[in-house]
Amino acid sequence: MTVKSALQSAAVRLVGTKPTAFFSSTDKLSVELADLVNEVSQDIVKAHEWRALATLATVSGDDATELHDFPSDYDRMLTKGEVWSTSWAGLPFSRAKDLDEWYDIKSFSSSGAPGWWIILQGKMNIYPVLATGVDAEFYYISNKFAQDTNSLPIAVFSADTDTFKLPERLLTLGVIWRWRAQKRLEYAEDIRNYELALAKYITDDKGSNIIAVGTRSPRGNVGAAWPESITA
């Protein structure tokens, strides 16, 4: 589905018409909706750490570099994300909680294992510097929430044929309430519909959380406990 179909659905509900084009049109409604959809898409991206936008980054050691550039499509780190060393299985880098701790680490702490990290000057800082052949890996949220007709990721809608990587319905509902708010029209019900849909999609995106109730089933290679008392 394309951004065009999302905007057509919004236009039908707003004014009862179905424009044939948006980003190439000079029609007032089409221009307004094409402008709003990029703002709405940013709200949606920022609302949740969408799995469809989660991307694994790798920075490689060279025995010298401490400040590493983020990928060109970097938007933000995961709230609960770790930075992992490829040379220390299952052991992540420790995160410096603030600049004072970072200063203390660099000034007075030993090398540690595998080390520490902090975001500073818009870069990923890792200390001690990564050795040659050692990588650090972490997940981040990409700012490229859509793709063009050639399936190339993009960070802004610019053509009717662009497609959204997240639920298209959120674009429609978001554009509806924002357009009405912009026109100083009543939009309480519209924003409520958008927020309910957003909450539902966020819940679905997280996947199932299985809660075990009662006695857990034993593993296949575990025998049953002896039912009688054991005396010395």
PDB file of C-alpha atoms in Angstrom:
ATOM      1  CA  MET A   1       0.000   0.000   0.000  1.00  0.00           C
ATOM      2  CA  THR A   2       1.212   3.521  -0.792  1.00  0.00           C
ATOM      3  CA  VAL A   3       1.093   6.867   0.963  1.00  0.00           C
ATOM      4  CA  LYS A   4      -1.326   7.903  -1.775  1.00  0.00           C
ATOM      5  CA  SER A   5      -3.910   5.367  -0.640  1.00  0.00           C
ATOM      6  CA  ALA A   6      -3.558   6.512   2.979  1.00  0.00           C
ATOM      7  CA  LEU A   7      -4.115  10.144   1.986  1.00  0.00           C
ATOM      8  CA  GLN A   8      -7.022   9.278  -0.293  1.00  0.00           C
ATOM      9  CA  SER A   9      -8.734   7.535   2.606  1.00  0.00           C
ATOM     10  CA  ALA A  10      -8.172  10.602   4.779  1.00  0.00           C
ATOM     11  CA  ALA A  11      -9.497  12.967   2.092  1.00  0.00           C
ATOM     12  CA  VAL A  12     -12.680  10.930   1.632  1.00  0.00           C
ATOM     13  CA  ARG A  13     -13.417  11.095   5.352  1.00  0.00           C
ATOM     14  CA  LEU A  14     -12.535  14.780   5.619  1.00  0.00           C
ATOM     15  CA  VAL A  15     -14.244  16.343   2.605  1.00  0.00           C
ATOM     16  CA  GLY A  16     -15.820  13.494   0.651  1.00  0.00           C
ATOM     17  CA  THR A  17     -13.447  13.686  -2.324  1.00  0.00           C
ATOM     18  CA  LYS A  18     -10.694  11.347  -3.524  1.00  0.00           C
ATOM     19  CA  PRO A  19      -7.789  13.232  -5.135  1.00  0.00           C
ATOM     20  CA  THR A  20      -5.865  11.362  -7.827  1.00  0.00           C
ATOM     21  CA  ALA A  21      -2.517  12.897  -6.832  1.00  0.00           C
ATOM     22  CA  PHE A  22      -0.944  14.597  -3.825  1.00  0.00           C
ATOM     23  CA  PHE A  23       2.794  15.325  -4.045  1.00  0.00           C
ATOM     24  CA  SER A  24       2.574  16.451  -7.676  1.00  0.00           C
ATOM     25  CA  SER A  25      -0.705  18.345  -7.231  1.00  0.00           C
ATOM     26  CA  THR A  26      -1.281  22.066  -6.680  1.00  0.00           C
ATOM     27  CA  ASP A  27      -4.775  21.491  -5.308  1.00  0.00           C
ATOM     28  CA  LYS A  28      -5.026  23.064  -1.851  1.00  0.00           C
ATOM     29  CA  LEU A  29      -6.282  19.949  -0.048  1.00  0.00           C
ATOM     30  CA  SER A  30      -3.684  17.720  -1.687  1.00  0.00           C
ATOM     31  CA  VAL A  31      -0.867  20.105  -0.795  1.00  0.00           C
ATOM     32  CA  GLU A  32      -2.048  20.321   2.820  1.00  0.00           C
ATOM     33  CA  LEU A  33      -2.331  16.550   3.265  1.00  0.00           C
ATOM     34  CA  ALA A  34       1.023  15.876   1.581  1.00  0.00           C
ATOM     35  CA  ASP A  35       2.637  18.311   3.991  1.00  0.00           C
ATOM     36  CA  LEU A  36       0.896  16.881   7.058  1.00  0.00           C
ATOM     37  CA  VAL A  37       1.703  13.248   6.314  1.00  0.00           C
ATOM     38  CA  ASN A  38       5.433  13.744   6.878  1.00  0.00           C
ATOM     39  CA  GLU A  39       4.775  15.357  10.255  1.00  0.00           C
ATOM     40  CA  VAL A  40       2.403  12.553  11.204  1.00  0.00           C
ATOM     41  CA  SER A  41       4.932   9.925  10.161  1.00  0.00           C
ATOM     42  CA  GLN A  42       7.527  11.479  12.468  1.00  0.00           C
ATOM     43  CA  ASP A  43       5.074  11.329  15.384  1.00  0.00           C
ATOM     44  CA  ILE A  44       4.454   7.654  14.678  1.00  0.00           C
ATOM     45  CA  VAL A  45       8.159   6.830  14.441  1.00  0.00           C
ATOM     46  CA  LYS A  46       8.899   8.601  17.739  1.00  0.00           C
ATOM     47  CA  ALA A  47       5.965   6.978  19.558  1.00  0.00           C
ATOM     48  CA  HIS A  48       7.537   3.532  19.797  1.00  0.00           C
ATOM     49  CA  GLU A  49      10.678   1.519  19.124  1.00  0.00           C
ATOM     50  CA  TRP A  50       9.191  -0.218  16.096  1.00  0.00           C
ATOM     51  CA  ARG A  51      10.731  -3.571  15.241  1.00  0.00           C
ATOM     52  CA  ALA A  52      10.398  -2.739  11.539  1.00  0.00           C
ATOM     53  CA  LEU A  53      12.805   0.165  12.048  1.00  0.00           C
ATOM     54  CA  ALA A  54      15.237  -1.554  14.448  1.00  0.00           C
ATOM     55  CA  THR A  55      18.607  -1.987  12.735  1.00  0.00           C
ATOM     56  CA  LEU A  56      21.851  -3.589  13.880  1.00  0.00           C
ATOM     57  CA  ALA A  57      24.909  -1.332  13.677  1.00  0.00           C
ATOM     58  CA  THR A  58      28.515  -2.458  13.770  1.00  0.00           C
ATOM     59  CA  VAL A  59      31.549  -0.318  14.578  1.00  0.00           C
ATOM     60  CA  SER A  60      34.972  -1.807  14.001  1.00  0.00           C
ATOM     61  CA  GLY A  61      38.101  -1.374  16.081  1.00  0.00           C
ATOM     62  CA  ASP A  62      41.406  -0.060  14.769  1.00  0.00           C
ATOM     63  CA  ASP A  63      43.416   0.375  17.997  1.00  0.00           C
ATOM     64  CA  ALA A  64      42.976   4.141  17.763  1.00  0.00           C
ATOM     65  CA  THR A  65      39.396   5.387  17.287  1.00  0.00           C
ATOM     66  CA  GLU A  66      37.290   6.221  20.325  1.00  0.00           C
ATOM     67  CA  LEU A  67      34.526   8.292  18.679  1.00  0.00           C
ATOM     68  CA  HIS A  68      32.584   6.341  16.065  1.00  0.00           C
ATOM     69  CA  ASP A  69      30.096   7.828  13.604  1.00  0.00           C
ATOM     70  CA  PHE A  70      26.542   6.543  13.719  1.00  0.00           C
ATOM     71  CA  PRO A  71      24.997   5.098  10.547  1.00  0.00           C
ATOM     72  CA  SER A  72      23.611   7.712   8.157  1.00  0.00           C
ATOM     73  CA  ASP A  73      20.020   6.653   8.928  1.00  0.00           C
ATOM     74  CA  TYR A  74      20.483   6.749  12.713  1.00  0.00           C
ATOM     75  CA  ASP A  75      17.559   8.257  14.646  1.00  0.00           C
ATOM     76  CA  ARG A  76      18.062   7.079  18.229  1.00  0.00           C
ATOM     77  CA  MET A  77      19.271   4.254  20.436  1.00  0.00           C
ATOM     78  CA  LEU A  78      16.851   1.783  21.959  1.00  0.00           C
ATOM     79  CA  THR A  79      15.764   2.738  25.478  1.00  0.00           C
ATOM     80  CA  LYS A  80      16.929  -0.597  26.833  1.00  0.00           C
ATOM     81  CA  GLY A  81      19.617  -1.226  24.267  1.00  0.00           C
ATOM     82  CA  GLU A  82      23.052  -2.654  24.991  1.00  0.00           C
ATOM     83  CA  VAL A  83      26.340  -2.314  23.148  1.00  0.00           C
ATOM     84  CA  TRP A  84      27.950  -5.717  22.683  1.00  0.00           C
ATOM     85  CA  SER A  85      31.564  -6.706  22.082  1.00  0.00           C
ATOM     86  CA  THR A  86      32.235  -9.450  19.562  1.00  0.00           C
ATOM     87  CA  SER A  87      35.199 -10.599  21.664  1.00  0.00           C
ATOM     88  CA  TRP A  88      33.247 -11.002  24.922  1.00  0.00           C
ATOM     89  CA  ALA A  89      30.331 -13.394  24.433  1.00  0.00           C
ATOM     90  CA  GLY A  90      27.287 -12.396  26.502  1.00  0.00           C
ATOM     91  CA  LEU A  91      29.064  -9.468  28.165  1.00  0.00           C
ATOM     92  CA  PRO A  92      27.984  -5.959  27.046  1.00  0.00           C
ATOM     93  CA  PHE A  93      29.881  -2.725  27.479  1.00  0.00           C
ATOM     94  CA  SER A  94      28.863  -0.736  30.567  1.00  0.00           C
ATOM     95  CA  ARG A  95      26.998   2.492  29.915  1.00  0.00           C
ATOM     96  CA  ALA A  96      28.278   5.659  31.596  1.00  0.00           C
ATOM     97  CA  LYS A  97      25.237   7.245  33.220  1.00  0.00           C
ATOM     98  CA  ASP A  98      26.446  10.835  32.789  1.00  0.00           C
ATOM     99  CA  LEU A  99      29.452  12.967  31.854  1.00  0.00           C
ATOM    100  CA  ASP A 100      30.847  12.994  35.389  1.00  0.00           C
ATOM    101  CA  GLU A 101      31.004   9.214  35.433  1.00  0.00           C
ATOM    102  CA  TRP A 102      32.536   9.243  31.957  1.00  0.00           C
ATOM    103  CA  TYR A 103      35.212  11.664  33.144  1.00  0.00           C
ATOM    104  CA  ASP A 104      35.934   9.482  36.156  1.00  0.00           C
ATOM    105  CA  ILE A 105      36.168   6.357  34.003  1.00  0.00           C
ATOM    106  CA  LYS A 106      38.624   7.907  31.580  1.00  0.00           C
ATOM    107  CA  SER A 107      40.693   9.589  34.256  1.00  0.00           C
ATOM    108  CA  PHE A 108      40.910   7.035  37.045  1.00  0.00           C
ATOM    109  CA  SER A 109      39.478   3.640  36.061  1.00  0.00           C
ATOM    110  CA  SER A 110      41.355   0.682  34.684  1.00  0.00           C
ATOM    111  CA  SER A 111      40.521  -0.695  31.264  1.00  0.00           C
ATOM    112  CA  GLY A 112      37.673  -2.926  32.463  1.00  0.00           C
ATOM    113  CA  ALA A 113      36.098  -5.684  30.458  1.00  0.00           C
ATOM    114  CA  PRO A 114      35.015  -5.132  27.838  1.00  0.00           C
ATOM    115  CA  GLY A 115      34.772  -1.358  28.537  1.00  0.00           C
ATOM    116  CA  TRP A 116      32.298   1.541  28.612  1.00  0.00           C
ATOM    117  CA  TRP A 117      30.267   3.615  26.197  1.00  0.00           C
ATOM    118  CA  ILE A 118      28.438   6.926  26.028  1.00  0.00           C
ATOM    119  CA  ILE A 119      26.887   9.092  23.316  1.00  0.00           C
ATOM    120  CA  LEU A 120      28.890  12.312  23.093  1.00  0.00           C
ATOM    121  CA  GLN A 121      29.249  14.931  20.348  1.00  0.00           C
ATOM    122  CA  GLY A 122      26.719  12.998  18.296  1.00  0.00           C
ATOM    123  CA  LYS A 123      28.949   9.943  18.171  1.00  0.00           C
ATOM    124  CA  MET A 124      29.264   6.546  19.825  1.00  0.00           C
ATOM    125  CA  ASN A 125      32.168   6.795  22.271  1.00  0.00           C
ATOM    126  CA  ILE A 126      33.758   3.523  23.368  1.00  0.00           C
ATOM    127  CA  TYR A 127      36.550   3.319  25.932  1.00  0.00           C
ATOM    128  CA  PRO A 128      39.067   1.754  25.902  1.00  0.00           C
ATOM    129  CA  VAL A 129      39.388   1.994  22.127  1.00  0.00           C
ATOM    130  CA  LEU A 130      38.455  -1.151  20.255  1.00  0.00           C
ATOM    131  CA  ALA A 131      41.327  -3.325  19.170  1.00  0.00           C
ATOM    132  CA  THR A 132      41.774  -4.157  15.513  1.00  0.00           C
ATOM    133  CA  GLY A 133      39.529  -7.057  14.623  1.00  0.00           C
ATOM    134  CA  VAL A 134      37.089  -6.370  17.474  1.00  0.00           C
ATOM    135  CA  ASP A 135      33.623  -5.010  16.719  1.00  0.00           C
ATOM    136  CA  ALA A 136      30.953  -3.393  18.856  1.00  0.00           C
ATOM    137  CA  GLU A 137      27.353  -4.002  17.858  1.00  0.00           C
ATOM    138  CA  PHE A 138      24.089  -2.363  18.929  1.00  0.00           C
ATOM    139  CA  TYR A 139      20.542  -1.891  17.717  1.00  0.00           C
ATOM    140  CA  TYR A 140      19.182   1.536  16.826  1.00  0.00           C
ATOM    141  CA  ILE A 141      16.001   2.975  15.336  1.00  0.00           C
ATOM    142  CA  SER A 142      16.377   4.011  11.705  1.00  0.00           C
ATOM    143  CA  ASN A 143      14.929   7.328  10.521  1.00  0.00           C
ATOM    144  CA  LYS A 144      14.077   5.789   7.161  1.00  0.00           C
ATOM    145  CA  PHE A 145      10.463   4.895   7.817  1.00  0.00           C
ATOM    146  CA  ALA A 146       9.448   4.445   4.178  1.00  0.00           C
ATOM    147  CA  GLN A 147      10.709   3.188   0.845  1.00  0.00           C
ATOM    148  CA  ASP A 148      10.415   4.333  -2.759  1.00  0.00           C
ATOM    149  CA  THR A 149       9.340   2.350  -5.800  1.00  0.00           C
ATOM    150  CA  ASN A 150      12.832   0.871  -6.074  1.00  0.00           C
ATOM    151  CA  SER A 151      12.544  -0.428  -2.474  1.00  0.00           C
ATOM    152  CA  LEU A 152      15.220   2.027  -1.334  1.00  0.00           C
ATOM    153  CA  PRO A 153      14.717   3.243   2.266  1.00  0.00           C
ATOM    154  CA  ILE A 154      13.790   6.932   2.569  1.00  0.00           C
ATOM    155  CA  ALA A 155      13.313   9.343   5.471  1.00  0.00           C
ATOM    156  CA  VAL A 156      10.625  11.556   3.931  1.00  0.00           C
ATOM    157  CA  PHE A 157       7.620  11.031   1.681  1.00  0.00           C
ATOM    158  CA  SER A 158       8.057  12.814  -1.640  1.00  0.00           C
ATOM    159  CA  ALA A 159       5.993  10.787  -4.108  1.00  0.00           C
ATOM    160  CA  ASP A 160       2.561   9.208  -4.131  1.00  0.00           C
ATOM    161  CA  THR A 161       4.122   5.819  -4.798  1.00  0.00           C
ATOM    162  CA  ASP A 162       6.231   5.805  -1.616  1.00  0.00           C
ATOM    163  CA  THR A 163       5.256   3.170   0.942  1.00  0.00           C
ATOM    164  CA  PHE A 164       5.200   3.285   4.746  1.00  0.00           C
ATOM    165  CA  LYS A 165       7.050   0.547   6.678  1.00  0.00           C
ATOM    166  CA  LEU A 166       4.578   0.878   9.564  1.00  0.00           C
ATOM    167  CA  PRO A 167       0.766   0.493   9.617  1.00  0.00           C
ATOM    168  CA  GLU A 168      -0.714   2.713   6.903  1.00  0.00           C
ATOM    169  CA  ARG A 169      -3.919   3.197   8.896  1.00  0.00           C
ATOM    170  CA  LEU A 170      -1.969   5.291  11.406  1.00  0.00           C
ATOM    171  CA  LEU A 171      -1.085   7.744   8.627  1.00  0.00           C
ATOM    172  CA  THR A 172      -4.743   8.096   7.681  1.00  0.00           C
ATOM    173  CA  LEU A 173      -5.973   8.611  11.227  1.00  0.00           C
ATOM    174  CA  GLY A 174      -3.095  10.919  12.105  1.00  0.00           C
ATOM    175  CA  VAL A 175      -3.613  13.125   9.064  1.00  0.00           C
ATOM    176  CA  ILE A 176      -7.349  13.369   9.794  1.00  0.00           C
ATOM    177  CA  TRP A 177      -6.994  14.721  13.318  1.00  0.00           C
ATOM    178  CA  ARG A 178      -4.094  17.015  12.440  1.00  0.00           C
ATOM    179  CA  TRP A 179      -5.932  18.519   9.448  1.00  0.00           C
ATOM    180  CA  ARG A 180      -9.022  19.214  11.547  1.00  0.00           C
ATOM    181  CA  ALA A 181      -6.911  20.682  14.347  1.00  0.00           C
ATOM    182  CA  GLN A 182      -5.139  22.896  11.806  1.00  0.00           C
ATOM    183  CA  LYS A 183      -8.503  24.166  10.562  1.00  0.00           C
ATOM    184  CA  ARG A 184      -9.660  24.872  14.143  1.00  0.00           C
ATOM    185  CA  LEU A 185     -12.358  22.203  13.791  1.00  0.00           C
ATOM    186  CA  GLU A 186     -13.490  19.727  16.446  1.00  0.00           C
ATOM    187  CA  TYR A 187     -11.052  16.814  16.488  1.00  0.00           C
ATOM    188  CA  ALA A 188     -11.396  15.205  19.928  1.00  0.00           C
ATOM    189  CA  GLU A 189     -12.935  12.005  18.550  1.00  0.00           C
ATOM    190  CA  ASP A 190     -10.398  11.860  15.717  1.00  0.00           C
ATOM    191  CA  ILE A 191      -7.361  12.090  17.970  1.00  0.00           C
ATOM    192  CA  ARG A 192      -8.920   9.508  20.275  1.00  0.00           C
ATOM    193  CA  ASN A 193      -9.325   7.111  17.330  1.00  0.00           C
ATOM    194  CA  TYR A 194      -5.702   7.714  16.352  1.00  0.00           C
ATOM    195  CA  GLU A 195      -4.360   7.174  19.872  1.00  0.00           C
ATOM    196  CA  LEU A 196      -6.362   3.973  20.356  1.00  0.00           C
ATOM    197  CA  ALA A 197      -5.095   2.588  17.043  1.00  0.00           C
ATOM    198  CA  LEU A 198      -1.534   3.621  17.872  1.00  0.00           C
ATOM    199  CA  ALA A 199      -1.688   1.888  21.257  1.00  0.00           C
ATOM    200  CA  LYS A 200      -3.034  -1.292  19.650  1.00  0.00           C
ATOM    201  CA  TYR A 201      -0.347  -1.403  16.974  1.00  0.00           C
ATOM    202  CA  ILE A 202       2.355  -0.765  19.573  1.00  0.00           C
ATOM    203  CA  THR A 203       1.050  -3.666  21.655  1.00  0.00           C
ATOM    204  CA  ASP A 204       1.016  -5.928  18.606  1.00  0.00           C
ATOM    205  CA  ASP A 205       4.523  -4.868  17.641  1.00  0.00           C
ATOM    206  CA  LYS A 206       5.970  -5.985  20.976  1.00  0.00           C
ATOM    207  CA  GLY A 207       4.947  -9.590  20.402  1.00  0.00           C
ATOM    208  CA  SER A 208       3.418 -11.999  22.869  1.00  0.00           C
ATOM    209  CA  ASN A 209       4.303 -11.960  26.548  1.00  0.00           C
ATOM    210  CA  ILE A 210       3.518 -15.435  27.837  1.00  0.00           C
ATOM    211  CA  ILE A 211       2.583 -15.621  31.507  1.00  0.00           C
ATOM    212  CA  ALA A 212       2.753 -19.093  33.024  1.00  0.00           C
ATOM    213  CA  VAL A 213       0.038 -19.811  35.566  1.00  0.00           C
ATOM    214  CA  GLY A 214       0.256 -22.841  37.864  1.00  0.00           C
ATOM    215  CA  THR A 215       2.872 -25.577  37.836  1.00  0.00           C
ATOM    216  CA  ARG A 216       5.429 -25.430  35.066  1.00  0.00           C
ATOM    217  CA  SER A 217       5.783 -28.498  32.870  1.00  0.00           C
ATOM    218  CA  PRO A 218       9.074 -30.325  33.443  1.00  0.00           C
ATOM    219  CA  ARG A 219      11.638 -30.551  30.686  1.00  0.00           C
ATOM    220  CA  GLY A 220      11.639 -33.761  28.689  1.00  0.00           C
ATOM    221  CA  ASN A 221      14.880 -35.003  30.198  1.00  0.00           C
ATOM    222  CA  VAL A 222      13.814 -34.429  33.824  1.00  0.00           C
ATOM    223  CA  GLY A 223      12.379 -37.320  35.807  1.00  0.00           C
ATOM    224  CA  ALA A 224       9.487 -37.060  38.236  1.00  0.00           C
ATOM    225  CA  ALA A 225      10.271 -36.459  41.919  1.00  0.00           C
ATOM    226  CA  TRP A 226      10.138 -39.520  44.255  1.00  0.00           C
ATOM    227  CA  PRO A 227       6.622 -39.447  45.772  1.00  0.00           C
ATOM    228  CA  GLU A 228       7.600 -40.993  49.124  1.00  0.00           C
ATOM    229  CA  SER A 229       9.575 -39.718  52.084  1.00  0.00           C
ATOM    230  CA  ILE A 230      13.292 -40.369  52.231  1.00  0.00           C
ATOM    231  CA  THR A 231      14.785 -41.336  55.576  1.00  0.00           C
ATOM    232  CA  ALA A 232      18.424 -41.608  56.506  1.00  0.00           C
TER     233      ALA A 232
END
